[in-house]
């Protein structure tokens, strides 16, 4: 079966389940990106240097890492040479295929893995202001809707008003928040929270942490200590360590993923603020270089603005415009 | 992992190939421009901004003595550096002043950029200049944003005006302005909620707030880690709000911060301040020159030089320069360096300022961990004087002995020696680039500033 046929089938199967929310949130990304690519393919019939240059521009301005883009374009050049392709329309399916590959990675399990019959612990980490606390609020809402009992741990004891912020979310969603005073040891807060969660037979404990820049050695050690305390109390935990990334961020996100990964074994990403104009392309580079999958996307500031990441949908949303109906039909017929 | 190489080493690899060939041709310049371009894109400078920038630099490079120079790499760096500094320059950090007090400053930006923290820091800065700032808490959307500002206000003893989060921002600022006038505050800083530039309703609200407070300054607060989208954000905020300046936050991170260049290029408004930490004092005037070398991956050399000058022994620095040039650097010097470096202050900060540190291939494992530094010191101290002076004689059995003596593993010792060799290589590279006429001033600066605190 051709690549397009496969993709088309997958898409039509999943379209019904695509919430409007998700579509809406990504529509800006999609139109911006795919319009450009489609336009590029139509405008430029011949594959010349300018064609590559424009393609490079589209990818780089989406924050896909420079290295990833360069590799991709090198690959394309190779294919073009080998297959003696001259028209850009012929290159289209190859390009799409490569982009899909980049996004999907090998590890397809993009859901969070929480144990059923023991306390599940999720740790949220990331730099300042990316949306950790907000994501926890949204996640608590989501889990509660799935019938789970949830508790929050106010592990950001550093930033002014951080505990109160989490408490407001706790009230909004209707879940308990375990806290200590501002300035207290976050590892001690985690310890307390784990004991409380065990005592009250809670299903999931979501742990907030203070934002920190990954190059601050002491703060990263503090985070590692939090991680170790959790491990000590519940050996199988944390069951997920989610690195929250701002879709607006550039290449630095790669370093974030690497260093937070080293200290806490990051198991997935939450890509926030995709309701803005940034494309979050750095997630592709992270997937490529560190094989960490995106698990959720943040599409706004409200409780229900968190959606599980679906790479098929994401690919569809990002690149569907590149496959003009005509091309799809033709490819399908040919096979 | 993307290996971010500084522009220095990038150009080194271009012009290094030329050695012996002598003359620099137009093609070489072209290749150099490609490297400059990549360095800028890796630093997150916007694609279009890079294009324009490269065009300018290329023109200058072709017109100048690059092609005749013995040190074309240095000349190009110099042009790039100057061009970039000029672009980001202009008058900085001077805040506008109202004819009739209070002077009103409005903080705007995306969610999570750091507006509230910066509001507190700016108030602190004004207090230090003997002003009496009042803060207005107009972020009614983010939970506990008002509380956050209140805590900051308490810390520095600055009054925070708030009407809670059930009142519209327009009403809050109206009452707040009255209050400020009654109490004779000479500065008012208005903290607004973070919002997307494409959120029409919230942008309208911002315009209404602006109407009421008639700000003397509208500062866009932007995260230094922002990628390509920085131009869209800045352009849109500027178009809708008529910004008067920019504050760049989270510069204490390890981002190259190309967004600074992008934002300046599209708004034309000066970058007035740089935020360099979570503490209330961590707000500084913006230095375009430092930012330029940072974007180029050359580290914040100037800051380091300043620091070094105040704490490092002049004589020893001269001696080091000589050794660097001749690549005679030994483990004895290394130990000496470590002592000097300790005087400089927190190591992670120093490392951040080093050119391409932690980003250069082979040096990635050099953590700025103080404990590891102690370990390094122990290893070097377990070497005999002869070994310290002639590192090349340290063979397997000597390594074993050193590991035992320092209570470390053979691996640790091997690693350190390898890093030491890398470091020597790099010194050679640097001094190679610094040789020649045009590099002379730079060389002197470097001799004083370039310490190699590779603690391991
Ligand atoms: N537009 C938008 N804003 C978000 C999203 N997630 C978080 N935010 C906002 O970003 C800001 C910082 O979020 P916060 O949770 O405090 O970040 P933290 O410092 O990582 O805990 C707040 O104003 C949030 O409302 C999102 O997906 N979209
Ligand atoms: Mg938080």
GROMACS .gro file of N, CA, C and O in nm, chain A residues 28 53 56-57 60-63 66-67 70 127-130 158-161 164-165 168-169 172 211-217 219 221 246 248-252 254-256 258-259 273 275-279 289-290 301, chain B residues 1-4 37-38 41-44 46-48 51 110-112 141-144 147-148 151-152 155 194 196-198 202 223 225-229 232-233 250 252-255 276-278 348 352 364 368-369 371:
model
  424
   28UNK      N    1  -0.401   2.706   1.325
   28UNK     CA    2  -0.309   2.815   1.290
   28UNK      C    3  -0.176   2.757   1.243
   28UNK      O    4  -0.122   2.798   1.143
   53UNK      N    5   1.612   2.621  -0.056
   53UNK     CA    6   1.628   2.732   0.037
   53UNK      C    7   1.494   2.768   0.102
   53UNK      O    8   1.485   2.791   0.221
   56UNK      N    9   1.388   2.504   0.343
   56UNK     CA   10   1.467   2.521   0.464
   56UNK      C   11   1.407   2.631   0.551
   56UNK      O   12   1.395   2.617   0.672
   57UNK      N   13   1.366   2.736   0.486
   57UNK     CA   14   1.308   2.848   0.561
   57UNK      C   15   1.182   2.804   0.636
   57UNK      O   16   1.163   2.835   0.753
   60UNK      N   17   1.291   2.579   0.928
   60UNK     CA   18   1.366   2.649   1.034
   60UNK      C   19   1.277   2.747   1.109
   60UNK      O   20   1.283   2.756   1.231
   61UNK      N   21   1.190   2.815   1.038
   61UNK     CA   22   1.104   2.911   1.108
   61UNK      C   23   0.998   2.841   1.192
   61UNK      O   24   0.925   2.904   1.267
   62UNK      N   25   0.988   2.710   1.180
   62UNK     CA   26   0.899   2.635   1.270
   62UNK      C   27   0.975   2.588   1.393
   62UNK      O   28   0.923   2.511   1.473
   63UNK      N   29   1.101   2.629   1.406
   63UNK     CA   30   1.188   2.592   1.518
   63UNK      C   31   1.234   2.447   1.515
   63UNK      O   32   1.283   2.396   1.615
   66UNK      N   33   1.816   2.326   1.359
   66UNK     CA   34   1.895   2.348   1.239
   66UNK      C   35   1.956   2.217   1.189
   66UNK      O   36   1.949   2.185   1.070
   67UNK      N   37   2.012   2.140   1.279
   67UNK     CA   38   2.075   2.014   1.239
   67UNK      C   39   1.975   1.920   1.174
   67UNK      O   40   2.003   1.858   1.072
   70UNK      N   41   1.894   2.041   0.829
   70UNK     CA   42   2.004   2.018   0.735
   70UNK      C   43   2.011   1.871   0.694
   70UNK      O   44   2.029   1.839   0.578
  127UNK      N   45   1.166   2.453   3.289
  127UNK     CA   46   1.218   2.586   3.322
  127UNK      C   47   1.106   2.679   3.367
  127UNK      O   48   0.988   2.640   3.364
  128UNK      N   49   1.138   2.799   3.404
  128UNK     CA   50   1.040   2.892   3.460
  128UNK      C   51   0.936   2.939   3.357
  128UNK      O   52   0.971   2.973   3.244
  129UNK      N   53   0.812   2.936   3.401
  129UNK     CA   54   0.705   2.997   3.320
  129UNK      C   55   0.654   2.919   3.201
  129UNK      O   56   0.580   2.972   3.120
  130UNK      N   57   0.694   2.792   3.189
  130UNK     CA   58   0.651   2.716   3.072
  130UNK      C   59   0.508   2.665   3.082
  130UNK      O   60   0.445   2.633   2.980
  158UNK      N   61   0.940   2.790   4.610
  158UNK     CA   62   1.031   2.903   4.589
  158UNK      C   63   0.964   3.028   4.531
  158UNK      O   64   0.970   3.136   4.588
  159UNK      N   65   0.895   3.014   4.418
  159UNK     CA   66   0.841   3.133   4.353
  159UNK      C   67   0.727   3.192   4.434
  159UNK      O   68   0.640   3.120   4.483
  160UNK      N   69   0.729   3.324   4.447
  160UNK     CA   70   0.624   3.393   4.521
  160UNK      C   71   0.487   3.357   4.464
  160UNK      O   72   0.465   3.363   4.344
  161UNK      N   73   0.397   3.316   4.550
  161UNK     CA   74   0.259   3.289   4.508
  161UNK      C   75   0.238   3.156   4.438
  161UNK      O   76   0.127   3.126   4.394
  164UNK      N   77  -0.007   2.922   4.631
  164UNK     CA   78  -0.144   2.973   4.617
  164UNK      C   79  -0.199   2.944   4.478
  164UNK      O   80  -0.316   2.912   4.462
  165UNK      N   81  -0.114   2.958   4.378
  165UNK     CA   82  -0.158   2.931   4.240
  165UNK      C   83  -0.208   2.787   4.226
  165UNK      O   84  -0.315   2.762   4.171
  168UNK      N   85  -0.542   2.739   4.402
  168UNK     CA   86  -0.657   2.785   4.323
  168UNK      C   87  -0.698   2.676   4.225
  168UNK      O   88  -0.816   2.645   4.209
  169UNK      N   89  -0.600   2.614   4.163
  169UNK     CA   90  -0.631   2.505   4.070
  169UNK      C   91  -0.696   2.388   4.144
  169UNK      O   92  -0.790   2.326   4.093
  172UNK      N   93  -1.053   2.483   4.193
  172UNK     CA   94  -1.124   2.480   4.065
  172UNK      C   95  -1.163   2.338   4.027
  172UNK      O   96  -1.274   2.311   3.982
  211UNK      N   97   1.011   2.610   3.877
  211UNK     CA   98   1.081   2.622   3.749
  211UNK      C   99   1.228   2.647   3.777
  211UNK      O  100   1.263   2.711   3.875
  212UNK      N  101   1.313   2.590   3.693
  212UNK     CA  102   1.457   2.613   3.712
  212UNK      C  103   1.525   2.603   3.576
  212UNK      O  104   1.484   2.526   3.490
  213UNK      N  105   1.628   2.683   3.559
  213UNK     CA  106   1.704   2.676   3.435
  213UNK      C  107   1.801   2.559   3.446
  213UNK      O  108   1.862   2.539   3.551
  214UNK      N  109   1.812   2.486   3.340
  214UNK     CA  110   1.884   2.358   3.345
  214UNK      C  111   2.034   2.371   3.370
  214UNK      O  112   2.100   2.273   3.398
  215UNK      N  113   2.086   2.492   3.360
  215UNK     CA  114   2.230   2.508   3.384
  215UNK      C  115   2.263   2.543   3.530
  215UNK      O  116   2.377   2.564   3.564
  216UNK      N  117   2.158   2.550   3.613
  216UNK     CA  118   2.184   2.579   3.755
  216UNK      C  119   2.208   2.447   3.828
  216UNK      O  120   2.114   2.374   3.859
  217UNK      N  121   2.335   2.423   3.855
  217UNK     CA  122   2.374   2.294   3.911
  217UNK      C  123   2.303   2.263   4.042
  217UNK      O  124   2.247   2.156   4.060
  219UNK      N  125   2.024   2.382   4.170
  219UNK     CA  126   1.879   2.361   4.156
  219UNK      C  127   1.849   2.227   4.088
  219UNK      O  128   1.750   2.162   4.119
  221UNK      N  129   2.037   1.966   4.121
  221UNK     CA  130   2.061   1.866   4.225
  221UNK      C  131   1.941   1.856   4.318
  221UNK      O  132   1.902   1.748   4.361
  246UNK      N  133   0.765   2.505   2.651
  246UNK     CA  134   0.690   2.613   2.588
  246UNK      C  135   0.711   2.603   2.437
  246UNK      O  136   0.825   2.602   2.390
  248UNK      N  137   0.691   2.808   2.225
  248UNK     CA  138   0.758   2.926   2.173
  248UNK      C  139   0.910   2.914   2.179
  248UNK      O  140   0.981   2.991   2.115
  249UNK      N  141   0.960   2.819   2.257
  249UNK     CA  142   1.105   2.819   2.278
  249UNK      C  143   1.181   2.765   2.158
  249UNK      O  144   1.132   2.683   2.082
  250UNK      N  145   1.302   2.813   2.146
  250UNK     CA  146   1.387   2.775   2.034
  250UNK      C  147   1.476   2.658   2.069
  250UNK      O  148   1.437   2.567   2.142
  251UNK      N  149   1.597   2.664   2.017
  251UNK     CA  150   1.691   2.552   2.028
  251UNK      C  151   1.725   2.515   2.172
  251UNK      O  152   1.766   2.402   2.199
  252UNK      N  153   1.710   2.606   2.263
  252UNK     CA  154   1.745   2.576   2.401
  252UNK      C  155   1.662   2.462   2.459
  252UNK      O  156   1.705   2.393   2.551
  254UNK      N  157   1.618   2.183   2.348
  254UNK     CA  158   1.692   2.059   2.331
  254UNK      C  159   1.784   2.035   2.451
  254UNK      O  160   1.792   1.925   2.504
  255UNK      N  161   1.850   2.140   2.494
  255UNK     CA  162   1.936   2.131   2.612
  255UNK      C  163   1.850   2.106   2.735
  255UNK      O  164   1.889   2.031   2.825
  256UNK      N  165   1.734   2.168   2.739
  256UNK     CA  166   1.642   2.145   2.851
  256UNK      C  167   1.609   1.997   2.860
  256UNK      O  168   1.620   1.935   2.966
  258UNK      N  169   1.765   1.745   2.743
  258UNK     CA  170   1.881   1.662   2.774
  258UNK      C  171   1.914   1.668   2.923
  258UNK      O  172   1.926   1.565   2.989
  259UNK      N  173   1.924   1.789   2.977
  259UNK     CA  174   1.969   1.801   3.115
  259UNK      C  175   1.862   1.762   3.217
  259UNK      O  176   1.892   1.700   3.319
  273UNK      N  177   0.116   2.607   2.507
  273UNK     CA  178   0.101   2.734   2.434
  273UNK      C  179   0.095   2.716   2.283
  273UNK      O  180   0.135   2.805   2.209
  275UNK      N  181  -0.159   2.726   2.128
  275UNK     CA  182  -0.267   2.813   2.080
  275UNK      C  183  -0.210   2.946   2.029
  275UNK      O  184  -0.282   3.027   1.973
  276UNK      N  185  -0.082   2.967   2.046
  276UNK     CA  186  -0.018   3.087   1.992
  276UNK      C  187   0.025   3.066   1.848
  276UNK      O  188  -0.025   2.976   1.780
  277UNK      N  189   0.122   3.146   1.802
  277UNK     CA  190   0.165   3.131   1.663
  277UNK      C  191   0.293   3.048   1.648
  277UNK      O  192   0.337   3.023   1.537
  278UNK      N  193   0.351   3.008   1.760
  278UNK     CA  194   0.472   2.927   1.750
  278UNK      C  195   0.436   2.785   1.711
  278UNK      O  196   0.327   2.737   1.743
  279UNK      N  197   0.526   2.718   1.642
  279UNK     CA  198   0.496   2.586   1.587
  279UNK      C  199   0.542   2.471   1.675
  279UNK      O  200   0.501   2.358   1.656
  289UNK      N  201   1.663   1.346   1.840
  289UNK     CA  202   1.793   1.333   1.904
  289UNK      C  203   1.789   1.262   2.038
  289UNK      O  204   1.886   1.201   2.078
  290UNK      N  205   1.678   1.272   2.110
  290UNK     CA  206   1.673   1.211   2.243
  290UNK      C  207   1.563   1.106   2.256
  290UNK      O  208   1.549   1.043   2.359
  301UNK      N  209  -0.553   2.836   2.844
  301UNK     CA  210  -0.534   2.848   2.988
  301UNK      C  211  -0.646   2.787   3.070
  301UNK      O  212  -0.644   2.791   3.192
  336UNK      N  213   2.316   1.495   2.003
  336UNK     CA  214   2.306   1.630   2.060
  336UNK      C  215   2.366   1.731   1.964
  336UNK      O  216   2.473   1.711   1.909
  337UNK      N  217   2.295   1.834   1.945
  337UNK     CA  218   2.349   1.939   1.859
  337UNK      C  219   2.474   1.995   1.926
  337UNK      O  220   2.472   2.035   2.040
  338UNK      N  221   2.582   1.993   1.854
  338UNK     CA  222   2.703   2.052   1.910
  338UNK      C  223   2.709   2.198   1.868
  338UNK      O  224   2.737   2.230   1.754
  339UNK      N  225   2.677   2.282   1.962
  339UNK     CA  226   2.683   2.424   1.931
  339UNK      C  227   2.828   2.468   1.933
  339UNK      O  228   2.890   2.472   2.037
  372UNK      N  229   2.604   3.226   0.918
  372UNK     CA  230   2.460   3.205   0.908
  372UNK      C  231   2.414   3.090   0.999
  372UNK      O  232   2.317   3.104   1.075
  373UNK      N  233   2.485   2.979   0.990
  373UNK     CA  234   2.448   2.864   1.073
  373UNK      C  235   2.459   2.898   1.221
  373UNK      O  236   2.371   2.862   1.299
  376UNK      N  237   2.156   3.098   1.313
  376UNK     CA  238   2.032   3.020   1.318
  376UNK      C  239   2.030   2.928   1.440
  376UNK      O  240   1.928   2.912   1.505
  377UNK      N  241   2.143   2.870   1.471
  377UNK     CA  242   2.151   2.786   1.590
  377UNK      C  243   2.125   2.867   1.716
  377UNK      O  244   2.082   2.815   1.816
  378UNK      N  245   2.155   2.995   1.707
  378UNK     CA  246   2.134   3.082   1.823
  378UNK      C  247   1.991   3.135   1.826
  378UNK      O  248   1.958   3.221   1.907
  379UNK      N  249   1.906   3.087   1.735
  379UNK     CA  250   1.764   3.127   1.731
  379UNK      C  251   1.738   3.266   1.674
  379UNK      O  252   1.629   3.321   1.694
  381UNK      N  253   1.607   3.500   1.408
  381UNK     CA  254   1.505   3.470   1.308
  381UNK      C  255   1.564   3.460   1.167
  381UNK      O  256   1.652   3.537   1.128
  382UNK      N  257   1.509   3.367   1.093
  382UNK     CA  258   1.556   3.336   0.957
  382UNK      C  259   1.571   3.460   0.870
  382UNK      O  260   1.673   3.482   0.806
  383UNK      N  261   1.467   3.542   0.869
  383UNK     CA  262   1.469   3.661   0.782
  383UNK      C  263   1.571   3.763   0.832
  383UNK      O  264   1.640   3.827   0.753
  386UNK      N  265   1.909   3.662   0.725
  386UNK     CA  266   1.931   3.686   0.582
  386UNK      C  267   1.981   3.829   0.559
  386UNK      O  268   2.081   3.853   0.493
  445UNK      N  269   0.385   3.787   2.654
  445UNK     CA  270   0.320   3.657   2.650
  445UNK      C  271   0.313   3.597   2.791
  445UNK      O  272   0.381   3.645   2.882
  446UNK      N  273   0.236   3.491   2.805
  446UNK     CA  274   0.230   3.419   2.932
  446UNK      C  275   0.366   3.359   2.967
  446UNK      O  276   0.433   3.304   2.880
  447UNK      N  277   0.402   3.372   3.093
  447UNK     CA  278   0.523   3.305   3.140
  447UNK      C  279   0.654   3.370   3.101
  447UNK      O  280   0.761   3.312   3.120
  476UNK      N  281  -0.621   3.732   3.574
  476UNK     CA  282  -0.651   3.602   3.513
  476UNK      C  283  -0.570   3.488   3.571
  476UNK      O  284  -0.626   3.387   3.612
  477UNK      N  285  -0.439   3.502   3.576
  477UNK     CA  286  -0.361   3.389   3.624
  477UNK      C  287  -0.382   3.372   3.774
  477UNK      O  288  -0.370   3.469   3.849
  478UNK      N  289  -0.414   3.251   3.817
  478UNK     CA  290  -0.437   3.230   3.960
  478UNK      C  291  -0.317   3.277   4.043
  478UNK      O  292  -0.203   3.246   4.009
  479UNK      N  293  -0.346   3.352   4.146
  479UNK     CA  294  -0.246   3.398   4.243
  479UNK      C  295  -0.139   3.491   4.186
  479UNK      O  296  -0.035   3.513   4.247
  482UNK      N  297  -0.122   3.776   4.424
  482UNK     CA  298  -0.048   3.734   4.544
  482UNK      C  299   0.103   3.739   4.518
  482UNK      O  300   0.181   3.784   4.601
  483UNK      N  301   0.142   3.692   4.402
  483UNK     CA  302   0.284   3.691   4.366
  483UNK      C  303   0.342   3.833   4.372
  483UNK      O  304   0.448   3.856   4.431
  486UNK      N  305   0.370   3.956   4.732
  486UNK     CA  306   0.485   3.902   4.804
  486UNK      C  307   0.612   3.976   4.765
  486UNK      O  308   0.694   4.014   4.849
  487UNK      N  309   0.627   4.001   4.636
  487UNK     CA  310   0.745   4.075   4.588
  487UNK      C  311   0.747   4.216   4.646
  487UNK      O  312   0.851   4.265   4.690
  490UNK      N  313   0.862   4.210   4.998
  490UNK     CA  314   1.007   4.187   5.006
  490UNK      C  315   1.087   4.316   4.997
  490UNK      O  316   1.189   4.331   5.061
  529UNK      N  317  -0.030   3.804   3.122
  529UNK     CA  318   0.028   3.754   2.998
  529UNK      C  319  -0.082   3.722   2.899
  529UNK      O  320  -0.191   3.681   2.938
  531UNK      N  321  -0.167   3.620   2.454
  531UNK     CA  322  -0.118   3.596   2.319
  531UNK      C  323  -0.143   3.719   2.234
  531UNK      O  324  -0.250   3.781   2.244
  532UNK      N  325  -0.048   3.752   2.150
  532UNK     CA  326  -0.061   3.868   2.062
  532UNK      C  327  -0.176   3.855   1.965
  532UNK      O  328  -0.217   3.951   1.904
  533UNK      N  329  -0.226   3.732   1.947
  533UNK     CA  330  -0.337   3.712   1.854
  533UNK      C  331  -0.472   3.704   1.926
  533UNK      O  332  -0.574   3.680   1.863
  537UNK      N  333  -0.822   4.020   2.451
  537UNK     CA  334  -0.726   4.060   2.554
  537UNK      C  335  -0.634   4.172   2.507
  537UNK      O  336  -0.591   4.256   2.587
  558UNK      N  337   1.109   3.631   2.684
  558UNK     CA  338   1.195   3.524   2.729
  558UNK      C  339   1.313   3.508   2.633
  558UNK      O  340   1.292   3.494   2.512
  560UNK      N  341   1.484   3.268   2.571
  560UNK     CA  342   1.488   3.136   2.507
  560UNK      C  343   1.395   3.127   2.387
  560UNK      O  344   1.390   3.024   2.320
  561UNK      N  345   1.318   3.234   2.363
  561UNK     CA  346   1.222   3.231   2.253
  561UNK      C  347   1.289   3.201   2.120
  561UNK      O  348   1.398   3.249   2.092
  562UNK      N  349   1.220   3.122   2.040
  562UNK     CA  350   1.276   3.083   1.911
  562UNK      C  351   1.234   3.177   1.798
  562UNK      O  352   1.222   3.298   1.816
  563UNK      N  353   1.207   3.118   1.685
  563UNK     CA  354   1.178   3.193   1.563
  563UNK      C  355   1.054   3.283   1.577
  563UNK      O  356   1.042   3.383   1.509
  564UNK      N  357   0.961   3.244   1.664
  564UNK     CA  358   0.836   3.318   1.676
  564UNK      C  359   0.855   3.456   1.741
  564UNK      O  360   0.764   3.539   1.738
  567UNK      N  361   0.732   3.743   1.537
  567UNK     CA  362   0.586   3.761   1.527
  567UNK      C  363   0.531   3.826   1.652
  567UNK      O  364   0.448   3.916   1.646
  568UNK      N  365   0.576   3.777   1.766
  568UNK     CA  366   0.528   3.829   1.894
  568UNK      C  367   0.563   3.977   1.906
  568UNK      O  368   0.477   4.061   1.933
  585UNK      N  369   1.552   3.578   3.173
  585UNK     CA  370   1.609   3.442   3.183
  585UNK      C  371   1.743   3.429   3.112
  585UNK      O  372   1.779   3.323   3.062
  587UNK      N  373   2.014   3.428   3.251
  587UNK     CA  374   2.107   3.349   3.331
  587UNK      C  375   2.107   3.204   3.287
  587UNK      O  376   2.185   3.124   3.336
  588UNK      N  377   2.023   3.170   3.193
  588UNK     CA  378   2.022   3.035   3.138
  588UNK      C  379   2.136   3.019   3.038
  588UNK      O  380   2.219   3.108   3.023
  589UNK      N  381   2.137   2.904   2.967
  589UNK     CA  382   2.246   2.883   2.873
  589UNK      C  383   2.201   2.902   2.729
  589UNK      O  384   2.262   2.851   2.636
  590UNK      N  385   2.092   2.974   2.711
  590UNK     CA  386   2.046   3.000   2.575
  590UNK      C  387   2.139   3.102   2.510
  590UNK      O  388   2.198   3.186   2.576
  611UNK      N  389   1.871   3.853   3.490
  611UNK     CA  390   1.973   3.750   3.499
  611UNK      C  391   1.961   3.662   3.622
  611UNK      O  392   2.062   3.614   3.673
  612UNK      N  393   1.840   3.641   3.669
  612UNK     CA  394   1.827   3.553   3.784
  612UNK      C  395   1.693   3.571   3.852
  612UNK      O  396   1.616   3.661   3.817
  613UNK      N  397   1.665   3.485   3.948
  613UNK     CA  398   1.535   3.490   4.013
  613UNK      C  399   1.533   3.587   4.131
  613UNK      O  400   1.427   3.621   4.181
  683UNK      N  401   2.939   2.820   3.811
  683UNK     CA  402   2.848   2.800   3.698
  683UNK      C  403   2.831   2.929   3.619
  683UNK      O  404   2.816   2.929   3.499
  687UNK      N  405   2.933   2.990   3.227
  687UNK     CA  406   2.839   3.043   3.129
  687UNK      C  407   2.902   3.150   3.044
  687UNK      O  408   2.863   3.173   2.931
  699UNK      N  409   3.205   1.856   2.660
  699UNK     CA  410   3.069   1.851   2.711
  699UNK      C  411   3.062   1.797   2.853
  699UNK      O  412   2.974   1.831   2.928
  703UNK      N  413   3.016   2.197   3.581
  703UNK     CA  414   3.067   2.298   3.672
  703UNK      C  415   3.023   2.260   3.811
  703UNK      O  416   2.961   2.336   3.881
  704UNK      N  417   3.054   2.140   3.844
  704UNK     CA  418   3.011   2.090   3.972
  704UNK      C  419   3.124   2.114   4.071
  704UNK      O  420   3.235   2.068   4.052
  706UNK      N  421   3.179   1.997   4.352
  706UNK     CA  422   3.233   1.876   4.413
  706UNK      C  423   3.332   1.808   4.320
  706UNK      O  424   3.434   1.756   4.359
   0.00000   0.00000   0.00000
